[in-house]
Coordinates of C-alpha atoms in Angstrom, one line a residue:
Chain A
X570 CA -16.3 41.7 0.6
X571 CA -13.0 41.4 2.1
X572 CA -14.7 39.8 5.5
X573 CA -15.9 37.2 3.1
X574 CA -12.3 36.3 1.4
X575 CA -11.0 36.5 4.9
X576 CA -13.1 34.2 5.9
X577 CA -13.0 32.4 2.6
X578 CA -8.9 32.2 2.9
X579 CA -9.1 31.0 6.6
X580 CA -11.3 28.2 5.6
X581 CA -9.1 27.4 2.3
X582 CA -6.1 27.2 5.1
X583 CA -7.8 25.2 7.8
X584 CA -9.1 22.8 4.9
X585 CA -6.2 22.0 3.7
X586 CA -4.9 21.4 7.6
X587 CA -7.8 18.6 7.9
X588 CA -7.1 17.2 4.9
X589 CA -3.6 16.3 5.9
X590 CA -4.9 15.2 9.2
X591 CA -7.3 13.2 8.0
X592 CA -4.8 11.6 5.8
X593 CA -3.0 10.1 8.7
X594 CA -6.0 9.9 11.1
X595 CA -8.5 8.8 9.1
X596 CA -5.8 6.6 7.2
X597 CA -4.1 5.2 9.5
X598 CA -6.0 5.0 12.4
X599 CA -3.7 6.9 14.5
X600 CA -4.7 9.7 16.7
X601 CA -2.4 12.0 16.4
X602 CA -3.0 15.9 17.9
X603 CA 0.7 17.5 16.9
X604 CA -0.4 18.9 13.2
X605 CA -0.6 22.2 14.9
X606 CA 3.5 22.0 15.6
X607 CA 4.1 21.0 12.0
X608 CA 1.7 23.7 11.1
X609 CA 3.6 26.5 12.6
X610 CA 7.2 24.5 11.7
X611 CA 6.2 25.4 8.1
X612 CA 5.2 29.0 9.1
X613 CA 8.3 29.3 11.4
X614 CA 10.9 28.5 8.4
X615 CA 8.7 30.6 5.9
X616 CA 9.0 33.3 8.0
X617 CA 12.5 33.2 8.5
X618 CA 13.6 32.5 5.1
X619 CA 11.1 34.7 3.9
X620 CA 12.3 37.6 6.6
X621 CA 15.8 36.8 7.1
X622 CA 17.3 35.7 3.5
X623 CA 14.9 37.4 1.6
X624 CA 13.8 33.9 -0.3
X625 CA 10.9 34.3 -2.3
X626 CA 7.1 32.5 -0.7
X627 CA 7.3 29.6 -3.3
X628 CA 10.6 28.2 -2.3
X629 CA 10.4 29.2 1.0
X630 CA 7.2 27.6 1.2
X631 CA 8.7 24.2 -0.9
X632 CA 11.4 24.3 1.6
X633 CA 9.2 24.0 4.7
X634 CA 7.5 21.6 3.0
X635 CA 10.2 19.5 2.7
X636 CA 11.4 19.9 6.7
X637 CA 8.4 19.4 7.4
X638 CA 8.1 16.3 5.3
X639 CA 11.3 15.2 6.6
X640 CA 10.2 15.8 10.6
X641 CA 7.0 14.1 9.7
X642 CA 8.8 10.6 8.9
X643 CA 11.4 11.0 11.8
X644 CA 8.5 11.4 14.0
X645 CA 6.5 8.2 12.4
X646 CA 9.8 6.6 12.5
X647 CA 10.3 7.2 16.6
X648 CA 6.5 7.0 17.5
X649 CA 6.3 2.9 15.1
X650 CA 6.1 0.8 18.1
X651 CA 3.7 3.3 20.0
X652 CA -0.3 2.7 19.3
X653 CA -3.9 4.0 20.6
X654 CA -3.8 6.0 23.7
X655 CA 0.1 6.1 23.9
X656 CA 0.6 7.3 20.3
X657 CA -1.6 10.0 21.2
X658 CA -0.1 10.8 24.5
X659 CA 3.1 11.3 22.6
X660 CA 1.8 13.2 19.8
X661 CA 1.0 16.0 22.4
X662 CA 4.2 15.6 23.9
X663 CA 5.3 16.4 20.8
X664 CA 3.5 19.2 19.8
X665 CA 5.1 20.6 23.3
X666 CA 8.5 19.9 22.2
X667 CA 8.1 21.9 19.1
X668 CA 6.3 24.8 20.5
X669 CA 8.7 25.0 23.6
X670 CA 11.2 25.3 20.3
X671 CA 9.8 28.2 19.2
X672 CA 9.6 29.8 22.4
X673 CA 13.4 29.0 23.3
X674 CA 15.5 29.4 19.9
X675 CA 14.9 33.5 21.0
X676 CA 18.5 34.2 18.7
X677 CA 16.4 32.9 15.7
X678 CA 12.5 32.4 15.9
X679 CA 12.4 35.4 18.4
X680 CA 11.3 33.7 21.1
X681 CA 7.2 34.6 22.5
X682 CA 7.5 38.0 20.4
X683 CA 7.3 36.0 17.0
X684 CA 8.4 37.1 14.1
X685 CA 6.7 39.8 12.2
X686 CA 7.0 41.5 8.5
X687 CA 5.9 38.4 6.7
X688 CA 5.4 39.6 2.9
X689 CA 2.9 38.0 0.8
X690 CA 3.6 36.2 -2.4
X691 CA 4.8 36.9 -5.6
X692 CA 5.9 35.2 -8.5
X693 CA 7.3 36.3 -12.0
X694 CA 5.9 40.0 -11.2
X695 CA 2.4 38.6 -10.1
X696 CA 1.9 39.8 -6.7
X697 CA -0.2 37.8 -4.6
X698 CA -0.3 40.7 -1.9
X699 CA -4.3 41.6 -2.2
X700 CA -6.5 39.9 -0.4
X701 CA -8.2 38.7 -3.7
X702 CA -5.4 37.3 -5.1
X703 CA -4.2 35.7 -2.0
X704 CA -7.9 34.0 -1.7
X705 CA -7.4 32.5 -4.9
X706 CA -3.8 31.3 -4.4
X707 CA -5.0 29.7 -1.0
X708 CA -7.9 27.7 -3.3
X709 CA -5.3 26.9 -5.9
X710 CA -3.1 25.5 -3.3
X711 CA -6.8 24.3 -1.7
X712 CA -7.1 22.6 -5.0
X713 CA -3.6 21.0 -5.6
X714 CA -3.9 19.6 -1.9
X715 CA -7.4 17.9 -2.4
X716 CA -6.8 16.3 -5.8
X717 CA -3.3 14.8 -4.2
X718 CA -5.3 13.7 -1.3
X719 CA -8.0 12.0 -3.4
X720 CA -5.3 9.6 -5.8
X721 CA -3.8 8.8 -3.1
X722 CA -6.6 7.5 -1.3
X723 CA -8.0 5.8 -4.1
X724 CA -4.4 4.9 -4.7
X725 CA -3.5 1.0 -3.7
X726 CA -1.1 3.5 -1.2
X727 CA -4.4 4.5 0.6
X728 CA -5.9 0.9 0.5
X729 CA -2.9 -0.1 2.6
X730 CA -2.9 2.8 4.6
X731 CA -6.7 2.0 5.6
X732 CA -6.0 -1.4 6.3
X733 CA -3.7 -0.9 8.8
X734 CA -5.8 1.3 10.3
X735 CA -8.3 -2.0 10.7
X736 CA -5.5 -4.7 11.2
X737 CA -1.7 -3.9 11.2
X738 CA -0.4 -6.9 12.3
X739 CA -2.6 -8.8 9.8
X740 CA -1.7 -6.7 6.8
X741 CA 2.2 -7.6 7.3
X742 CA 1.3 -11.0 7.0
X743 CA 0.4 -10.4 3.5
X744 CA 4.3 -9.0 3.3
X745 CA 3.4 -5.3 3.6
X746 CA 6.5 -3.6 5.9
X747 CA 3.4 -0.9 7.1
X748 CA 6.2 0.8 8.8
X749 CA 7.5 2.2 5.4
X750 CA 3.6 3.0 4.7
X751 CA 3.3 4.7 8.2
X752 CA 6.4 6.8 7.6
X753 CA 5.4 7.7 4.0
X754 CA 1.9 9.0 4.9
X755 CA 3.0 11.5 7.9
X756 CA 5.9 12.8 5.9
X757 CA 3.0 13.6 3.2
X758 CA 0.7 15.0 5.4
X759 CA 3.3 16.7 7.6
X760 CA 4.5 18.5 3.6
X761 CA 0.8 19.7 3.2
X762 CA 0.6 21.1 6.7
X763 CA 3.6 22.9 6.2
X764 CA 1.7 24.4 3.1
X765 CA -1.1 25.7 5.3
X766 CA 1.9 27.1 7.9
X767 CA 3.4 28.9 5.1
X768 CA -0.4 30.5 3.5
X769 CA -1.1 31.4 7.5
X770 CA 2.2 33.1 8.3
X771 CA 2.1 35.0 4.7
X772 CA -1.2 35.9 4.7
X773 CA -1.5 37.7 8.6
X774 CA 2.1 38.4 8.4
X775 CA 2.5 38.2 12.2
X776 CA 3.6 34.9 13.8
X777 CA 4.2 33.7 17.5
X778 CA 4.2 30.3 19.3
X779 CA 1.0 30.9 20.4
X780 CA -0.4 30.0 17.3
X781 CA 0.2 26.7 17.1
X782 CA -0.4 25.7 20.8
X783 CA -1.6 21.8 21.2
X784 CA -5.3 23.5 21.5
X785 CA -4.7 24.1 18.0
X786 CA -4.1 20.9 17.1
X787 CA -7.1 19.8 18.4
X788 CA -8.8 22.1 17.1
X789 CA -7.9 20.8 13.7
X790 CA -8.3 17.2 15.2
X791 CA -12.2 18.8 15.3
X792 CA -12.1 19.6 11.7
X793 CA -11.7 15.6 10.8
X794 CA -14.1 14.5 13.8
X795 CA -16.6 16.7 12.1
X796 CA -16.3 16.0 8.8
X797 CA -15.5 12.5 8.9
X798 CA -12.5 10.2 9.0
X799 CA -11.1 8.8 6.2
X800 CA -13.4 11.4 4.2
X801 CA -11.6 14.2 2.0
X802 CA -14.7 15.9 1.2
X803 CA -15.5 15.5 5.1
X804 CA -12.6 17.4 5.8
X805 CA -14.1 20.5 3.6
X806 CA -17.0 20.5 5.5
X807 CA -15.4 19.9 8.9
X808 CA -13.4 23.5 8.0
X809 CA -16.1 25.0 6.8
X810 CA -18.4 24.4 9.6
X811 CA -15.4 24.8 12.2
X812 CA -14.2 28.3 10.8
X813 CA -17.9 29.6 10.0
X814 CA -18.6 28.7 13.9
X815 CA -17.5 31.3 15.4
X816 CA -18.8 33.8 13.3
X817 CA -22.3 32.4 13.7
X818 CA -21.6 33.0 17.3
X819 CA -20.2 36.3 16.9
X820 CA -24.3 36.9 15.7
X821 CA -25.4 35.0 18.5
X822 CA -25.6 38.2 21.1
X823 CA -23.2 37.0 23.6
X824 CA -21.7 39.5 25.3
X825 CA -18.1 40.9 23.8
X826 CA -16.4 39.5 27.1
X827 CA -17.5 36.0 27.5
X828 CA -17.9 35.5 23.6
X829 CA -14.5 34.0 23.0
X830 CA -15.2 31.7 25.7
X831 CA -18.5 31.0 24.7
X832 CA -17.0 29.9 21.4
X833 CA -14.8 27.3 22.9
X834 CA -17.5 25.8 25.3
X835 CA -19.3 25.2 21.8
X836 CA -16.3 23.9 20.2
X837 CA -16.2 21.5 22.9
X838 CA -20.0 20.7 23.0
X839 CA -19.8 19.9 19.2
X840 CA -17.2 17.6 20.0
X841 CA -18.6 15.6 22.5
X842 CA -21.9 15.2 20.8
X843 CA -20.5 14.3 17.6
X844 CA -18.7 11.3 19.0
X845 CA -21.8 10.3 21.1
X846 CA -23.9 10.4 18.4
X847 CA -22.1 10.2 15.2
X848 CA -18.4 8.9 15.4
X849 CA -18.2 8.3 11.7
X850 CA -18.4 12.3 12.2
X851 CA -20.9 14.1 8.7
X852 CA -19.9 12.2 5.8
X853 CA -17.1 9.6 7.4
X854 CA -16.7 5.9 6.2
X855 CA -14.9 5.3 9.3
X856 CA -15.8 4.9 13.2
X857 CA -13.7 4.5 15.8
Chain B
X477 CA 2.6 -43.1 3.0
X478 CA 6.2 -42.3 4.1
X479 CA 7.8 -39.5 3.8
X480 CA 10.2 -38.4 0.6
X481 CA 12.9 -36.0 2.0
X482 CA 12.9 -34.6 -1.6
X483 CA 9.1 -33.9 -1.1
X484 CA 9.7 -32.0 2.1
X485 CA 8.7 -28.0 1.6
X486 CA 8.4 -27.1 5.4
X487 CA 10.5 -28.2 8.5
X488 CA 10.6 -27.6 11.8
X489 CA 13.4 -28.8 13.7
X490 CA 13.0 -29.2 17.3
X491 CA 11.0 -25.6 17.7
X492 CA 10.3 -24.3 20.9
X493 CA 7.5 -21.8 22.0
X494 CA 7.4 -20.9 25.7
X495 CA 4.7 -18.2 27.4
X496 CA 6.7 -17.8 31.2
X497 CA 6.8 -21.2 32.5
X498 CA 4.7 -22.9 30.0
X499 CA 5.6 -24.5 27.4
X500 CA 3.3 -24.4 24.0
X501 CA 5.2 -26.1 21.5
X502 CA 7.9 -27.7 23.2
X503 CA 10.8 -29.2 21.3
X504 CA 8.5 -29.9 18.6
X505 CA 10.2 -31.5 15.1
X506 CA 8.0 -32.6 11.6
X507 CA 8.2 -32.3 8.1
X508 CA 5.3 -30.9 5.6
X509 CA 5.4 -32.7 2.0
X510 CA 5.0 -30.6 -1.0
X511 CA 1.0 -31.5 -2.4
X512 CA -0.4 -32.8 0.6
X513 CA -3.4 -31.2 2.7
X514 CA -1.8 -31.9 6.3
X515 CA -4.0 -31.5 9.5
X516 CA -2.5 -30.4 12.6
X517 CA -4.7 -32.1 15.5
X518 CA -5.1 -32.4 19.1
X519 CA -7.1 -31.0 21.9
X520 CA -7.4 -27.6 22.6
X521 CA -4.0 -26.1 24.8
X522 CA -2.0 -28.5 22.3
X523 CA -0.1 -25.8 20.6
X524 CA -1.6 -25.6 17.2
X525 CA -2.8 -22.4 16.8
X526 CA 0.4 -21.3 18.8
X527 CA 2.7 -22.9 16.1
X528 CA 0.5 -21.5 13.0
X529 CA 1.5 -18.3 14.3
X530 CA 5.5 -18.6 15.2
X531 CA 5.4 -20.8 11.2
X532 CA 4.0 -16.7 10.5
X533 CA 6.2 -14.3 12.7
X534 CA 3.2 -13.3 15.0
X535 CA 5.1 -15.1 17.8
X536 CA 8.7 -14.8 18.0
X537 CA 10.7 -18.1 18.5
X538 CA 12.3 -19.5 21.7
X539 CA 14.6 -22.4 20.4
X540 CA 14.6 -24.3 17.3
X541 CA 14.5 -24.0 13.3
X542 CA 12.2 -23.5 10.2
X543 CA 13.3 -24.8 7.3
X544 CA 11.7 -23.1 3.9
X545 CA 12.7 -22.8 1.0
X546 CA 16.6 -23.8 1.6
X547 CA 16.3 -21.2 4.4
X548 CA 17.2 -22.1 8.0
X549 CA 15.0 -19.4 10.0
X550 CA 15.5 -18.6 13.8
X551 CA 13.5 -15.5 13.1
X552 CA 10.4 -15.1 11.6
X553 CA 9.6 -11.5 10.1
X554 CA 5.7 -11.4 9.7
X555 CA 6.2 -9.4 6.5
X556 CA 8.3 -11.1 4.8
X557 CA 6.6 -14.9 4.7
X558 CA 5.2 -14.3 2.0
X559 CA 8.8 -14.5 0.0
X560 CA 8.8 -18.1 2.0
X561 CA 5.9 -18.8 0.3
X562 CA 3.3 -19.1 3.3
X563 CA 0.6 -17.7 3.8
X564 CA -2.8 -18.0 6.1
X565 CA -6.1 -17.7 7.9
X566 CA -6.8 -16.8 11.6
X567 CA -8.3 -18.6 14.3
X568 CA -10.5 -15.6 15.2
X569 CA -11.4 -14.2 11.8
X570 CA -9.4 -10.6 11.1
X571 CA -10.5 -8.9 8.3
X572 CA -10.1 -5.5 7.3
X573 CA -13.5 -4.7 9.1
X574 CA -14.9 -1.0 7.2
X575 CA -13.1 -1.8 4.1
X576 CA -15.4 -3.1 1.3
X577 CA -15.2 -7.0 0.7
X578 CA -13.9 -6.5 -2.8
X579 CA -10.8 -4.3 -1.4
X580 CA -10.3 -6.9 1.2
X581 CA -9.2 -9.1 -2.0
X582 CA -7.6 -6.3 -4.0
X583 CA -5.2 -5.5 -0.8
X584 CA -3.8 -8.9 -1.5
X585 CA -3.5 -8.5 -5.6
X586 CA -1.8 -5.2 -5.7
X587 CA 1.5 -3.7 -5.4
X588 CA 3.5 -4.1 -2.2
X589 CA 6.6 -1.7 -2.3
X590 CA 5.3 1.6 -0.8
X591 CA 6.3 3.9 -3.9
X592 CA 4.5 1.8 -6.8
X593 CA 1.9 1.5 -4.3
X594 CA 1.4 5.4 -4.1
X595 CA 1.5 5.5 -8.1
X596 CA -1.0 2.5 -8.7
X597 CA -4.8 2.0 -8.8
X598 CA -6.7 -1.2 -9.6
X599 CA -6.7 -2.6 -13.2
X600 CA -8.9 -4.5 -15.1
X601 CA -6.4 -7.7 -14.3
X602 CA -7.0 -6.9 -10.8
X603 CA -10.4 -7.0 -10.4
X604 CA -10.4 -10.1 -12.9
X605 CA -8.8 -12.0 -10.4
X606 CA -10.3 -10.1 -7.1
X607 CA -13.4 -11.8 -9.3
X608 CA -12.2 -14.9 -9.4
X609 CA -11.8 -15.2 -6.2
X610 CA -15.5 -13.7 -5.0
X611 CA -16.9 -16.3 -7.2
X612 CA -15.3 -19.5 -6.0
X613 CA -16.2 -18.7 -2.3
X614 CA -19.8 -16.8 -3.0
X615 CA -19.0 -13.6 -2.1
X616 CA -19.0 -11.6 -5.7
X617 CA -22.6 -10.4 -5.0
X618 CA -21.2 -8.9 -1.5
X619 CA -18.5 -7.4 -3.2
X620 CA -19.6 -3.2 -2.2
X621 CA -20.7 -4.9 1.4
X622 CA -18.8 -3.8 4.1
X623 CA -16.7 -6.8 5.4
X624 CA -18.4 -6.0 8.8
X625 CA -21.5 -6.3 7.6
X626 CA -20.9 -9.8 7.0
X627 CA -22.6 -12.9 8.3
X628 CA -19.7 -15.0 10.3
X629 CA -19.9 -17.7 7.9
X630 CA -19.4 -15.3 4.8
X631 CA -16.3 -13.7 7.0
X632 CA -14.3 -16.8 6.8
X633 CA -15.1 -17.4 3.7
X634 CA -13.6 -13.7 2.5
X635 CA -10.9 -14.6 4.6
X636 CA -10.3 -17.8 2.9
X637 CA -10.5 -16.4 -0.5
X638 CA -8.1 -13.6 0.8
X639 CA -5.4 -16.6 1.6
X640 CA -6.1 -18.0 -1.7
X641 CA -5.7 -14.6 -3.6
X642 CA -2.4 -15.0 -2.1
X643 CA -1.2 -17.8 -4.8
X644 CA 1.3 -19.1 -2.3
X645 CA 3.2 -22.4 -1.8
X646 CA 2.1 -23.1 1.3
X647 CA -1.5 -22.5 3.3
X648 CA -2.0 -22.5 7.2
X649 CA -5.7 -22.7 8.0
X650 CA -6.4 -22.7 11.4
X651 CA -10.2 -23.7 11.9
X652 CA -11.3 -22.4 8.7
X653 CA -14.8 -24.8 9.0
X654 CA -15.3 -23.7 12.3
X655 CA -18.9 -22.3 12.8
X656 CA -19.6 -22.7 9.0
X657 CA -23.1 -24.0 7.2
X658 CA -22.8 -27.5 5.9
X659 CA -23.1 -25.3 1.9
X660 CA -20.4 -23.3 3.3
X661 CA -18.3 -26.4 4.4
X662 CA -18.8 -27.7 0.5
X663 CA -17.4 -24.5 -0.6
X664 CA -14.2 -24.5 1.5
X665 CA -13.8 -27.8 0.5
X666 CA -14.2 -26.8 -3.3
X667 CA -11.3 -24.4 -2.0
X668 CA -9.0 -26.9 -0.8
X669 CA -9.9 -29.1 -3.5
X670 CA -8.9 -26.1 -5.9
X671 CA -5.6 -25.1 -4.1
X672 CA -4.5 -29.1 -3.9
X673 CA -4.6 -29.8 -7.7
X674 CA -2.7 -26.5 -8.8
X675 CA 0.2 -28.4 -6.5
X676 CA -0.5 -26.3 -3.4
X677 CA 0.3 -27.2 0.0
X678 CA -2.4 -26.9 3.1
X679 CA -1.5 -27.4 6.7
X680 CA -4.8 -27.6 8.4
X681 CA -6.0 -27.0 11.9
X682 CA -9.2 -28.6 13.0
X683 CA -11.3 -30.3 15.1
X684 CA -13.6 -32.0 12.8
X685 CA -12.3 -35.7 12.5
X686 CA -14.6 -36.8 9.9
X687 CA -13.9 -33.5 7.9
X688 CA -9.8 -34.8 8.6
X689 CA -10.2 -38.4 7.5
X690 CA -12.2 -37.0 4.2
X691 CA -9.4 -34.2 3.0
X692 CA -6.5 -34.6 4.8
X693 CA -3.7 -36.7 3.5
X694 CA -1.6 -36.8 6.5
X695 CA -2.6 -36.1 10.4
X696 CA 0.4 -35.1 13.0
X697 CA -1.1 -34.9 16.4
X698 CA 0.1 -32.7 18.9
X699 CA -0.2 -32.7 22.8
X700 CA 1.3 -30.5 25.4
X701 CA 3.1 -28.4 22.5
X702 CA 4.7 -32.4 21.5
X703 CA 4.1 -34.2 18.5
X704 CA 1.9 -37.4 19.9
X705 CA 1.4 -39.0 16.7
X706 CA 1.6 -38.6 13.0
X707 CA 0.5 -40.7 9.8
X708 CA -2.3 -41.4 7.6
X709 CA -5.7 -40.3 9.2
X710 CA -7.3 -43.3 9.5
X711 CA -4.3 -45.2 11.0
X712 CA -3.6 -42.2 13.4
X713 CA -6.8 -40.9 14.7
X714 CA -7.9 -44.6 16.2
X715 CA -4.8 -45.1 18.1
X716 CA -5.3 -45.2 21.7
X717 CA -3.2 -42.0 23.0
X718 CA -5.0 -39.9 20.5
X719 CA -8.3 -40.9 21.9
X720 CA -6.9 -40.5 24.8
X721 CA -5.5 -37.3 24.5
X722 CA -8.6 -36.1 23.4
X723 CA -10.8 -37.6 25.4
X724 CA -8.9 -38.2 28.5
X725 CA -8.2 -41.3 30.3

């Protein structure tokens, strides 16, 4: 049972990850492989506040949230007059920025040892420290993540959003300033990443940079390919199918030393054939 | 027909558009009357499409002034013509390509600011007009089609109901009956026909001189990024530099 919520809360975590990517990516158009450094920026200040100032998980987790927000909109801000392949390039560069953060700051984040001693939640004397209970918070959060998503796709918010994915420069014309829009939709997603930083830290109570390497980002990157862009309920099944992966594998009878490598090569393979043969990714409305 | 300064709701004062050494719209200077369809004609290089798209902040401006609206604009900020009152078509059509046809039109009917945007989803007044607008071109029964999925003909029309969803002052069509059916010509036309009695102004590109001397109202011809000629259509478009210019020497 508790292999199942484990694997039950990594895939509430993950899902809400490519849901918030998929907001900007399949929104916007804009590749962007980085949500791994806002991922662990919202497990980093958890962690600390959590760790170092005692704070309890739901503001701590609120507070990353809104850093993370606020880095989010900085970085749309600074990135506006980069597109395609150079957006992406500096998305990466990013993510290396922020990680090499994590790994320098020694006198606060604790450099490559990470930080450890992460308590789980509790709120008003209901402790969220069992697995079972910490499952359901994950789906609650889960929940909250993917009805926000949904309204503000279906929003006239996420109409714009997709139509500067098509066509910016036509979609000023009709006297939208898409750089607000841009701005507004990372520091959204980058909030709900933050989110899934602060369930991860919480829940294995162990962090280091290591964790949210740029590999991570695209592995989360894989989550929307999968599912599909611009596809909320794509992102669900992208997570799914991403997190159940490796287990699948782990029943596949490779041997214990080349498994973990086995699993990327197939992480990899998945990706390549899925934008050969099916760009929009499972249940996409979008191709690139 | 002379022009009525009073009448005069665009005006470009000796604008300049240069790409290196060459010059598109060079020195250019003419005045757009309030409630007429104007066509913008010459042969291809002239500097139409190029000036359709400085009038719309796609281009930025090298020398010169546009007059709108009691503003004196050096600088063109593609978002914020519409509070000039302008809006347009494209040459080469741009639609919002795997959006649905009917949200091609909504995009234009809803809210702009990026907060109220967030909090807002279609109403019934909305797609009331979004219907409207599907009707007078013929694209309502298309309205769940992907705009990509469109034949070219019904992509310029979506992207002619799109400027008309617009309600502005003033319309720049650049070859909006290029490529179209003769049915879909008649319903353009219905368009312009439309936008002109509610008092709207239409600056038209195009090639089509017959199409010209049947709608327009008044023709400036352009050469070399240089006005040529201007005047009524029939006066203008048989005088021998225009041939010329269009045909050579």
């Amino acid at each position: 049972m508790n292999y199942i919520l484990h694997l039950g809360t990594f895939f509430g975590i993950y899902a809400i990850l490519g849901i918030s990517l998929n907001l900007l990516v399949g929104g916007t158009g804009l590749i962007w492989i980085a949500h791994a450094a806002i991922f662990g920026l919202g497990a980093y200040v958890l962690a600390l506040l959590m760790t170092k100032v005692a704070l309890n998980f739901f503001l701590a987790a609120f507070l990353g949230m809104c850093i993370a927000g606020i880095v989010g909109c900085i970085a749309a801000w600074v990135f506006a007059r980069l597109s395609g392949d150079y957006y992406m390039l500096a998305s990466v560069a990013f993510n290396y920025i922020i990680v090499s953060v994590f790994i320098n700051w020694e006198s606060l984040t604790n450099g490559p040892l990470g930080i450890s001693g992460i308590s789980r939640p509790s709120l008003f004397g209901i402790s969220f420290a069992g697995n079972e209970s910490f499952f359901a918070l994950t789906f609650l959060f889960l929940g909250l993540v993917y009805v926000s998503a949904r309204l503000i796709m279906h929003s006239s918010f996420g109409r714009v959003i997709k139509a500067i994915r098509e066509d910016e420069e036509a979609i000023r014309v009709f006297g939208y300033h898409t750089l607000l829009y841009k701005i507004m939709i990372s520091g959204i997603a980058a909030a709900m990443a933050a989110l899934a930083g602060a369930l991860f830290a919480s829940y294995i109570a162990f962090i280091d940079p290591s964790n949210f390497h740029v590999m991570e980002s695209i592995f989360i990157l894989g989550i929307v390919v999968v599912g599909g862009f611009a596809s909320i309920r794509g992102s669900l099944l992208g997570a799914l199918i991403l997190v159940l992966l490796p287990e699948v594998l782990r029943f596949a009878g490779f041997p214990q030393d080349i498994s973990a490598h086995m699993q990327q090569l197939v992480y990899g393979i998945v990706l390549i054939l899925f934008m050969l043969y099916r760009p929009q990714g499972l249940i996409g409305e979008y191709k690139f | 027909m002379t022009h009525n300064k009073d009448m005069t709701i665009l005006e470009i004062k000796n604008l300049q558009k240069h790409f290196g050494g060459v010059y598109a719209v060079d020195g250019l200077s003419l005045k757009i009357e309030k409630g007429r369809i104007t066509a913008l004609v010459g042969p291809n290089g002239s500097g139409k499409s190029t000036l359709i798209n400085v009038l719309t902040g796609l281009l930025p401006i090298d020398g010169g002034v546009v007059a709108v609206r009691g503003a004196e604009l050096q600088y063109i900020v593609s978002q914020k013509i519409p509070d000039y009152g302008i809006t347009r078509t494209f040459q080469n059509v741009r639609l919002f390509e795997q959006m649905p046809v009917l949200d091609n039109i909504l995009l234009i009917l809803t809210e702009r600011n990026v907060f109220g945007a967030l909090f807002e989803r279609h109403g019934e007044s909305h797609l009331k007009k979004a219907e409207e607008v599907l009707r007078l071109v013929g694209l309502w029964e298309k309205r769940s089609e992907l705009a990509i999925n469109l034949s070219y003909g019904q992509r310029k029309l979506l992207e002619i109901g799109r400027a008309y969803a617009m309600n502005s002052d003033i319309y720049l069509f650049d070859e909006p009956f290029s490529g179209l059916f003769p049915a879909m010509v008649k319903t353009v036309e219905e368009v312009f026909h439309a936008l002109k009695a509610s008092g709207k102004t239409i600056i038209l590109v195009e090639h089509d001189m017959g199409l010209i001397r049947r709608l327009t109202d008044y023709v400036f011809v352009l050469d070399s990024g240089k006005l040529l000629a201007e005047g009524i259509p029939d006066e203008v478009l048989g005088r021998k530099e225009v041939v010329e210019a269009y045909l050579g020497e």
